[in-house]
Short mmCIF file of C-alpha atoms in Angstrom, two decimals:
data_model
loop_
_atom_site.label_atom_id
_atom_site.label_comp_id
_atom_site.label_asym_id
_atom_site.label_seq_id
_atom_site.Cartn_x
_atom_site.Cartn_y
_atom_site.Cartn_z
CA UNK D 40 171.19 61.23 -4.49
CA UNK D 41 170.67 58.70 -7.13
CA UNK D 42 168.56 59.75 -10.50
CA UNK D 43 167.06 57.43 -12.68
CA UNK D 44 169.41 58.47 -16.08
CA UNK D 45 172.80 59.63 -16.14
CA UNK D 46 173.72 61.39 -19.96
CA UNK D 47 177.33 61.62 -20.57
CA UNK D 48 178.67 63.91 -23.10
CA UNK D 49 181.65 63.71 -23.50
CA UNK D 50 183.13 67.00 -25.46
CA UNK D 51 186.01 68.26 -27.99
CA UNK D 52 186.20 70.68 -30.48
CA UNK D 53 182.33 70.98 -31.20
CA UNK D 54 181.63 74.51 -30.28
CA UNK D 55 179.39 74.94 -33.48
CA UNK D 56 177.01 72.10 -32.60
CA UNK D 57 177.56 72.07 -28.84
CA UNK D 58 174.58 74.48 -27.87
CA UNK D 59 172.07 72.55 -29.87
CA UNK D 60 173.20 69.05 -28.13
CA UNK D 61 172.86 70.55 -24.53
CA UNK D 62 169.47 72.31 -25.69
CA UNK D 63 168.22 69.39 -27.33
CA UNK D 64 168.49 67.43 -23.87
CA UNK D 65 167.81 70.14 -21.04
CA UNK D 66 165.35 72.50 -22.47
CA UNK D 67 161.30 72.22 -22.28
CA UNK D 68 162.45 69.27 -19.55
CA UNK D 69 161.24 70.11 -16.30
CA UNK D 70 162.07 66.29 -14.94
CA UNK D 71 164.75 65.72 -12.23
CA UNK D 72 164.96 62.09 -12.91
CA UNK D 73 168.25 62.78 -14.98
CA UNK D 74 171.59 64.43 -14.84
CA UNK D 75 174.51 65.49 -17.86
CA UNK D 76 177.88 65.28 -17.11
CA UNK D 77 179.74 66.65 -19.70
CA UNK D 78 183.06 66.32 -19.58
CA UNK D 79 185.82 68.94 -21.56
CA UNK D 80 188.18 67.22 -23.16
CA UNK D 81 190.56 70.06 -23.23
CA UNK D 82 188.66 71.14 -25.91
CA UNK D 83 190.57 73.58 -28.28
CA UNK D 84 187.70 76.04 -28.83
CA UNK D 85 185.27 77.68 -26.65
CA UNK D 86 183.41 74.30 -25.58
CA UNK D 87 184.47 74.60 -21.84
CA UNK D 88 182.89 78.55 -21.38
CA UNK D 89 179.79 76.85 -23.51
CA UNK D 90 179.44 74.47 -20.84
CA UNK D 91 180.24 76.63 -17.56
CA UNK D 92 177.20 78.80 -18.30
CA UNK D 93 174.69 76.21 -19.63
CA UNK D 94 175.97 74.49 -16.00
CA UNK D 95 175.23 77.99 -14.11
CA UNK D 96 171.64 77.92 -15.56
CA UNK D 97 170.71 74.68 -14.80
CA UNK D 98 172.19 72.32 -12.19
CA UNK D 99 170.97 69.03 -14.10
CA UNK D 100 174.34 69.64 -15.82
CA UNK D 101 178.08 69.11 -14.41
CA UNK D 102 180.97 69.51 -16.30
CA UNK D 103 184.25 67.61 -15.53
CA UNK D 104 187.30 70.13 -17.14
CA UNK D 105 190.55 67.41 -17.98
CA UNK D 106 194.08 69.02 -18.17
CA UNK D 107 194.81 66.59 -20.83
CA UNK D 108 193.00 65.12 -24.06
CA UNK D 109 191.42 61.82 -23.08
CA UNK D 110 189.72 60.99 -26.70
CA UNK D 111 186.27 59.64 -26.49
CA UNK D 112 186.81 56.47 -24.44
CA UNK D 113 188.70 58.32 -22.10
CA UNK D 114 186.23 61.36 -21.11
CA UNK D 115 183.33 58.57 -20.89
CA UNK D 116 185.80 56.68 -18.29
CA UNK D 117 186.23 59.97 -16.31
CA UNK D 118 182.73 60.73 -16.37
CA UNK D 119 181.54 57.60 -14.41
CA UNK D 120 182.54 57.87 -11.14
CA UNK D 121 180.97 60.77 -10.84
CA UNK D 122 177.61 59.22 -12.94
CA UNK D 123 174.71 58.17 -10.12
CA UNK D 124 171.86 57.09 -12.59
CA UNK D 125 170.26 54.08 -12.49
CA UNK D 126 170.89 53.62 -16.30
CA UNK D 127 173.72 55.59 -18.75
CA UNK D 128 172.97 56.94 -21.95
CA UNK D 129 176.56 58.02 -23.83
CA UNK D 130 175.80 61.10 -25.88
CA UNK D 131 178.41 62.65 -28.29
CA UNK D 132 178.34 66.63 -28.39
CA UNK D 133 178.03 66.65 -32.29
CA UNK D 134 174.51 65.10 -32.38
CA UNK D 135 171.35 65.90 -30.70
CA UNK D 136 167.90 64.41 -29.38
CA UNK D 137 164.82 65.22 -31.58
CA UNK D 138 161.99 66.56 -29.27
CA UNK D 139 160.06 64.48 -27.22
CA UNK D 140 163.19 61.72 -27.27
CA UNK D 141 164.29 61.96 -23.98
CA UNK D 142 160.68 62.12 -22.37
CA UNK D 143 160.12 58.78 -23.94
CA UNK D 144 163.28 57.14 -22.87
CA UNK D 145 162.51 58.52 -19.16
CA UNK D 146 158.94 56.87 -19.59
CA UNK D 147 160.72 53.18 -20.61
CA UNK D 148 162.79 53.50 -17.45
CA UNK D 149 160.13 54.54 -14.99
CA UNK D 150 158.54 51.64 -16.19
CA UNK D 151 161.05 49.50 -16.10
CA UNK D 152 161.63 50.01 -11.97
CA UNK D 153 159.20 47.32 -11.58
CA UNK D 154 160.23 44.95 -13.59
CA UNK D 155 161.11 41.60 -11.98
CA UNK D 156 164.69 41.96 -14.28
CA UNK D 157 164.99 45.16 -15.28
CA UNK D 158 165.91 45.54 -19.19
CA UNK D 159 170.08 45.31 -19.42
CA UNK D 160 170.31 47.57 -22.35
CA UNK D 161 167.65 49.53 -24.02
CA UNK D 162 168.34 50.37 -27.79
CA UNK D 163 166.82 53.40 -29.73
CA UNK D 164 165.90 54.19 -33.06
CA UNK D 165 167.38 56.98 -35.00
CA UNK D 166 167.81 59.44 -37.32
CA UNK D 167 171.44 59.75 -39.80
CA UNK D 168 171.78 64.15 -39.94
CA UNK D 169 173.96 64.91 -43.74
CA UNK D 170 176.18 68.33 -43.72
CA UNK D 171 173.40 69.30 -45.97
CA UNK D 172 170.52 69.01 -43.32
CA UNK D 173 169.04 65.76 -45.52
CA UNK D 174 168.50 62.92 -43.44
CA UNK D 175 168.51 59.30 -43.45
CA UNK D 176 166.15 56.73 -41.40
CA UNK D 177 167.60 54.13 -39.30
CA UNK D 178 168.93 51.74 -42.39
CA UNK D 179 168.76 48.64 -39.72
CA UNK D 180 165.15 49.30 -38.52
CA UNK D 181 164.30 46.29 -40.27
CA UNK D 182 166.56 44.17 -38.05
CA UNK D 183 164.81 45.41 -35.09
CA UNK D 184 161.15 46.20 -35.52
CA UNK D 185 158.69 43.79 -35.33
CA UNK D 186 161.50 41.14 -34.07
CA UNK D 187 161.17 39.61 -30.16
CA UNK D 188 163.38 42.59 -28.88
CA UNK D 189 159.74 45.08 -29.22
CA UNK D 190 158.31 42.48 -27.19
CA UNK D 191 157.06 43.68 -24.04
CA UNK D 192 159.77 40.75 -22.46
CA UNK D 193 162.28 41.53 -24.52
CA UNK D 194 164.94 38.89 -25.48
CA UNK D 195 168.48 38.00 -25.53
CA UNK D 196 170.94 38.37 -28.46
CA UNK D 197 171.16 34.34 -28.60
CA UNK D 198 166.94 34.55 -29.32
CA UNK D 199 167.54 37.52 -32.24
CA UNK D 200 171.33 37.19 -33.18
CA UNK D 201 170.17 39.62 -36.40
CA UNK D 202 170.74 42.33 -33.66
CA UNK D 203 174.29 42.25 -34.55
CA UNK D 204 174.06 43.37 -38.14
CA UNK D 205 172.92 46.12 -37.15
CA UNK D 206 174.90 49.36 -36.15
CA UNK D 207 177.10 48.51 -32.49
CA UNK D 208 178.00 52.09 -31.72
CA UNK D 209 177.32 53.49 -27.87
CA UNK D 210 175.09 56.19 -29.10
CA UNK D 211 171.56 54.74 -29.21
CA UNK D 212 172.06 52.57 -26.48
CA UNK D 213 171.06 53.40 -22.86
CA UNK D 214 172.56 50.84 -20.05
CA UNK D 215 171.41 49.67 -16.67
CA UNK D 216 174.32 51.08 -14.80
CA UNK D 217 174.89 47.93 -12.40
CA UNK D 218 174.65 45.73 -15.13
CA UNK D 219 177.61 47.64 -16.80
CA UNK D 220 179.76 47.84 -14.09
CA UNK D 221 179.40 44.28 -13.45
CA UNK D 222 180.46 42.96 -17.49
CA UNK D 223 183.94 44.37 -16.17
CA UNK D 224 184.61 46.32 -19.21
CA UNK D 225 186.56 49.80 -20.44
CA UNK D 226 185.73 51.98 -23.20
CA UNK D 227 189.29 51.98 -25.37
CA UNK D 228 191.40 54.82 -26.71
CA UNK D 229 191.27 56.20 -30.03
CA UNK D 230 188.94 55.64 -32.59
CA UNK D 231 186.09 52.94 -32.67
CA UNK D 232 186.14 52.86 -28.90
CA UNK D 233 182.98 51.95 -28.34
CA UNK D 234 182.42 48.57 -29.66
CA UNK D 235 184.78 47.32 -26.64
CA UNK D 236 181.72 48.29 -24.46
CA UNK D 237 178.49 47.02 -26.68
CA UNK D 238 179.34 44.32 -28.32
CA UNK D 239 179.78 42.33 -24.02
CA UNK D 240 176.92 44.45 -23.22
CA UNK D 241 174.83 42.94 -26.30
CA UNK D 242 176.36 39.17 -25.85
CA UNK D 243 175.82 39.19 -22.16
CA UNK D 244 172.65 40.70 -21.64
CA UNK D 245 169.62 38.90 -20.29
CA UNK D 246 166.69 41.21 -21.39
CA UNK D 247 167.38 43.42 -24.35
CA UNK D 248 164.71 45.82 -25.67
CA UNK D 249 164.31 47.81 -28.95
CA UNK D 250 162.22 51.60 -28.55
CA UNK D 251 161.16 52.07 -31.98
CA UNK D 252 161.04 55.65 -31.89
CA UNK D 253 163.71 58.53 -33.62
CA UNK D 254 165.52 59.22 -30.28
CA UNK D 255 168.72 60.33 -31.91
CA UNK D 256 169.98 62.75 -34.48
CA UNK D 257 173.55 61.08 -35.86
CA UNK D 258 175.27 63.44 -37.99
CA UNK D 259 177.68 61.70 -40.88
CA UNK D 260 179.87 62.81 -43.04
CA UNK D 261 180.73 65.95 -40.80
CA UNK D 262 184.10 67.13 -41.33
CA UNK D 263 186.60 66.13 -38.43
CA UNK D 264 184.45 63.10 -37.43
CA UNK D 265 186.00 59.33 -37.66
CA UNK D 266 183.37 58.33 -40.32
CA UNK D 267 185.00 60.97 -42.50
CA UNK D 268 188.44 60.71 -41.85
CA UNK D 269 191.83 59.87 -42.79
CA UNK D 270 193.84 58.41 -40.58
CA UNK D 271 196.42 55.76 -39.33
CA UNK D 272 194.17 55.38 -35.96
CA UNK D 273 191.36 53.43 -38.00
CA UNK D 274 193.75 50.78 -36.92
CA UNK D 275 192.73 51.05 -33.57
CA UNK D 276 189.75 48.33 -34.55
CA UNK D 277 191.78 45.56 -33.76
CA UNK D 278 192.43 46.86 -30.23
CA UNK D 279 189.24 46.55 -29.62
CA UNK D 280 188.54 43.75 -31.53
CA UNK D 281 191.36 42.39 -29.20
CA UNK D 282 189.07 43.11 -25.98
CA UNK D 283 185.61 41.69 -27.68
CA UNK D 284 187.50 38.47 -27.87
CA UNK D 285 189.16 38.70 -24.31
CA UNK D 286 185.25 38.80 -22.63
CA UNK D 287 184.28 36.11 -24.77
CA UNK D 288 187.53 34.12 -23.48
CA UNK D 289 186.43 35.16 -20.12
CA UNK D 290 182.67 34.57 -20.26
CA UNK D 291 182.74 30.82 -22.08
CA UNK D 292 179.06 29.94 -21.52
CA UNK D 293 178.79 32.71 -24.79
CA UNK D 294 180.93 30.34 -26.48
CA UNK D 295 178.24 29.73 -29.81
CA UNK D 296 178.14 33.45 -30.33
CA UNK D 297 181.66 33.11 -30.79
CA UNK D 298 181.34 32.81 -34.72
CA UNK D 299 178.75 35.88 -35.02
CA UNK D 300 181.17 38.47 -33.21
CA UNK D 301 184.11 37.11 -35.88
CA UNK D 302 181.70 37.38 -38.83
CA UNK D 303 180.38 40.83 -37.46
CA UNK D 304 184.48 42.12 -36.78
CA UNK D 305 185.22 40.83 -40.15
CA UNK D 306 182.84 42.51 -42.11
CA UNK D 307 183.54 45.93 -40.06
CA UNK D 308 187.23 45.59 -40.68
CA UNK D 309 186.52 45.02 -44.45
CA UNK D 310 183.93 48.23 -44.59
CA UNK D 311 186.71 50.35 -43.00
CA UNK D 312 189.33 48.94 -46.01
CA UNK D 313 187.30 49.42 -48.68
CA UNK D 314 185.74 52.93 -47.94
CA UNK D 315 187.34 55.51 -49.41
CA UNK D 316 189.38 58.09 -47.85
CA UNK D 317 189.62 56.37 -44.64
CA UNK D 318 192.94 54.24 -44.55
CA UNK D 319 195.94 56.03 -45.84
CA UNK D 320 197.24 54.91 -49.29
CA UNK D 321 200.29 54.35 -47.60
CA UNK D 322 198.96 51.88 -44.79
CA UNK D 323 196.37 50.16 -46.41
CA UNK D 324 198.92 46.76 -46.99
CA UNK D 325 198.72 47.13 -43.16
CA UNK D 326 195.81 47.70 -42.60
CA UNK D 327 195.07 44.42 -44.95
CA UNK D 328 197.52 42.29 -43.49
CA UNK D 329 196.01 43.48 -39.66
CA UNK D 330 192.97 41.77 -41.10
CA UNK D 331 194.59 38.47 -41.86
CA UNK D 332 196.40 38.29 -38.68
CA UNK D 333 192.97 39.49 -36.32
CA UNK D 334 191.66 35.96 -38.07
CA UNK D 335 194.32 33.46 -37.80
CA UNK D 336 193.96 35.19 -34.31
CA UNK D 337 190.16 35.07 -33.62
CA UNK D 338 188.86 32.66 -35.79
CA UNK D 339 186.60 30.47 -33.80
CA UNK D 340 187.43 26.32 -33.81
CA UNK D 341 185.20 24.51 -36.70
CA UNK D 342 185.01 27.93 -38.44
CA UNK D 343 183.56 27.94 -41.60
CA UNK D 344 183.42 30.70 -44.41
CA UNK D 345 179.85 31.75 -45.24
CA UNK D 346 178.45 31.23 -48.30
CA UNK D 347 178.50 33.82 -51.25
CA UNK D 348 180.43 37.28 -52.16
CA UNK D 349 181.18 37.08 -48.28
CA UNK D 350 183.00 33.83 -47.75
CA UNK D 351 184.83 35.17 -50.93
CA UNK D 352 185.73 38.48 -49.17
CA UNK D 353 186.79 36.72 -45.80
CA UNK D 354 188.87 33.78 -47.83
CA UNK D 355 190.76 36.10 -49.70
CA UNK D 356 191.85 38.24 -46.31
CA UNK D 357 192.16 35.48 -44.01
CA UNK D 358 195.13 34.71 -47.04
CA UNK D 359 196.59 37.74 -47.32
CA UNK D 360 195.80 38.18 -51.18
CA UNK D 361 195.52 42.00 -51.17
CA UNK D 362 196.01 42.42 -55.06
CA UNK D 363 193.18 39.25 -55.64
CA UNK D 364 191.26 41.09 -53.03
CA UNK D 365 191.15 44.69 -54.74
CA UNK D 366 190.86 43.43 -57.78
CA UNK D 367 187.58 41.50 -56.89
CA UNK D 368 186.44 44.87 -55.54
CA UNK D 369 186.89 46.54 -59.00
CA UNK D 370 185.47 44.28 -61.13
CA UNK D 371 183.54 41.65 -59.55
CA UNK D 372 185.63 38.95 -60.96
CA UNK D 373 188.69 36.67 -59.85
CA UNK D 374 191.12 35.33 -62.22
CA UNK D 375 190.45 31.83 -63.00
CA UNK D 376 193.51 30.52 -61.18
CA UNK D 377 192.58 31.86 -57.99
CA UNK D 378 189.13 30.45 -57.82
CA UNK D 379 190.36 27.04 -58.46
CA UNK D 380 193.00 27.42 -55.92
CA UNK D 381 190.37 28.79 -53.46
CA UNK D 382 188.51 25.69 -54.24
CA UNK D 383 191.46 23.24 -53.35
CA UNK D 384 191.97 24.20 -50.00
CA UNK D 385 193.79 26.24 -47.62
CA UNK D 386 197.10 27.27 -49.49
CA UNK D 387 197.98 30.45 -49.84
CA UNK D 388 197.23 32.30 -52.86
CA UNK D 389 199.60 34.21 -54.37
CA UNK D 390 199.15 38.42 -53.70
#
């Protein structure tokens, strides 16, 4: 039997916050117009027992046991066979719904049943959770409220392209089911794998909406999560960056958002370098050079660099020049050489 919202939760080494995800969606909700499948990635810890007996008291929840790690992408690709909402809401086991969420995404989607075309993707606001309980509100909530996606008709990302400054993770994002099987895309492997799913969903959509409500708690900065980790897999960008670019091949009519994905994959590829303690000392001339080669690769025909500190940024890695690069970071200054050789034209500068 089909219900009207499928959450997947997909789960790994989270026994400390686990109970208060699963009780933040299931209790003081008598509805039966949703389901959880949460799948155990062969979680380490005691996850899977958490899950068997929140499953045993209430059959809303089924939980998929894999014999082998999947990651992320890979227990949200296991989960969806077995998914029968109208619309999927990805949930990770570390964060949790503030009360009354759910009930008012439920309420959107009734409503939404009778819509001549049915909203694509609904986006919620949120919450950012600290290790120290503090809390942050939605930083891009000026991107989205008040703009055309509030609008009872929604719009599409061409009519509010600001949509994509905003954050692109899975998590506040609910998705009409048929409309996501039929972008023909795959959550990746490893880390930011994600954006391979919502930045075609965003691009292709013909009604998006915004729900300006806190309907998700996102906790940062917790040990063991990507945000706050070192690691050789924050790499695994460009993989996905790989696949953003392979639907836009595909899908050509989306051909003049071509410049606003490269801009956006840019600028995320530059955060990751520059924030600290997340590339390895000893692969961050990679990691660099993985920029540079993801925009001779990418970068759109007639591209030009924007305007500012930016076009600055993306000149400098689109050449390679680490040491100019770093050293702009610093101190907010280029030698004098450079910026007259950055002036002349495309010639590599020397770094």
């Amino acid at each position: 039997m089909r219900v009207l919202l499928s959450i997947v939760v997909p789960v790994h080494g989270v026994e400390r916050f686990l109970p208060r995800c699963l009780d933040s969606i299931l209790d003081r909700q008598s509805s039966q117009d949703f389901e959880v499948i949460a799948v155990d990635d062969r979680s380490p810890d005691g996850c899977g027992a958490i899950l068997d007996a929140y499953a045993a008291r209430d059959p809303r929840l089924r939980v998929l046991h894999l014999a082998e790690n999947q990651g992320l992408g890979g227990a949200r690709i296991a989960a969806l066979p077995h998914a029968r909402g109208e619309y999927l809401w990805c949930v990770d086991s570390d964060d949790y719904l503030p009360e009354g969420a759910l009930d008012a995404v439920l309420t959107e989607l009734r409503a939404e049943r009778v819509a001549a075309q049915p909203v694509d993707v609904l986006i919620t606001g949120f919450t950012h959770v600290f290790p120290d309980d503090s809390t942050e509100p939605n930083p891009w909530r000026h991107l989205l409220a008040g703009s055309p996606l509030e609008r009872p008709a929604g719009c599409t990302l061409r009519e509010h392209p600001a949509l994509v400054r905003s954050v692109l993770s899975v998590w506040n994002k609910v998705f009409r089911r048929d409309y996501l099987d039929s972008l023909d895309v795959a959550f990746g492997r490893g880390f930011y794998e994600d954006i391979s799913v919502t930045y075609p969903a965003l691009l292709a959509a013909r009604r998006l909406r915004y729900l300006d409500r806190d309907c998700y708690h996102y906790r940062r900065g917790r040990p063991g999560a990507i945000t706050a980790t070192a690691s050789p897999r924050h790499a695994d960008a460009f993989a996905q960056y790989d696949a953003i670019f392979g639907f836009l091949d595909r899908h050509r009519d989306l051909d003049d958002l071509r410049t606003l994905v490269f801009d956006r994959t840019l600028r995320q590829a530059l955060t990751v370098y520059d924030s600290p303690g997340l590339v390895p000392a000893d692969l961050r001339g990679d990691f660099f050079g993985r920029i540079g080669a993801h925009f001779a690769t990418h970068r759109p025909p007639g591209y030009r660099f924007p305007g500012g500190a930016t076009g600055l940024r993306f000149r400098l890695a689109a050449r390679g020049s680490r040491r100019a690069y770093d050293e702009l970071r610093r101190t907010s200054r280029l030698p004098r050489t450079l910026r007259a050789s950055l002036r002349r034209g495309p010639r590599a500068a020397a770094g």
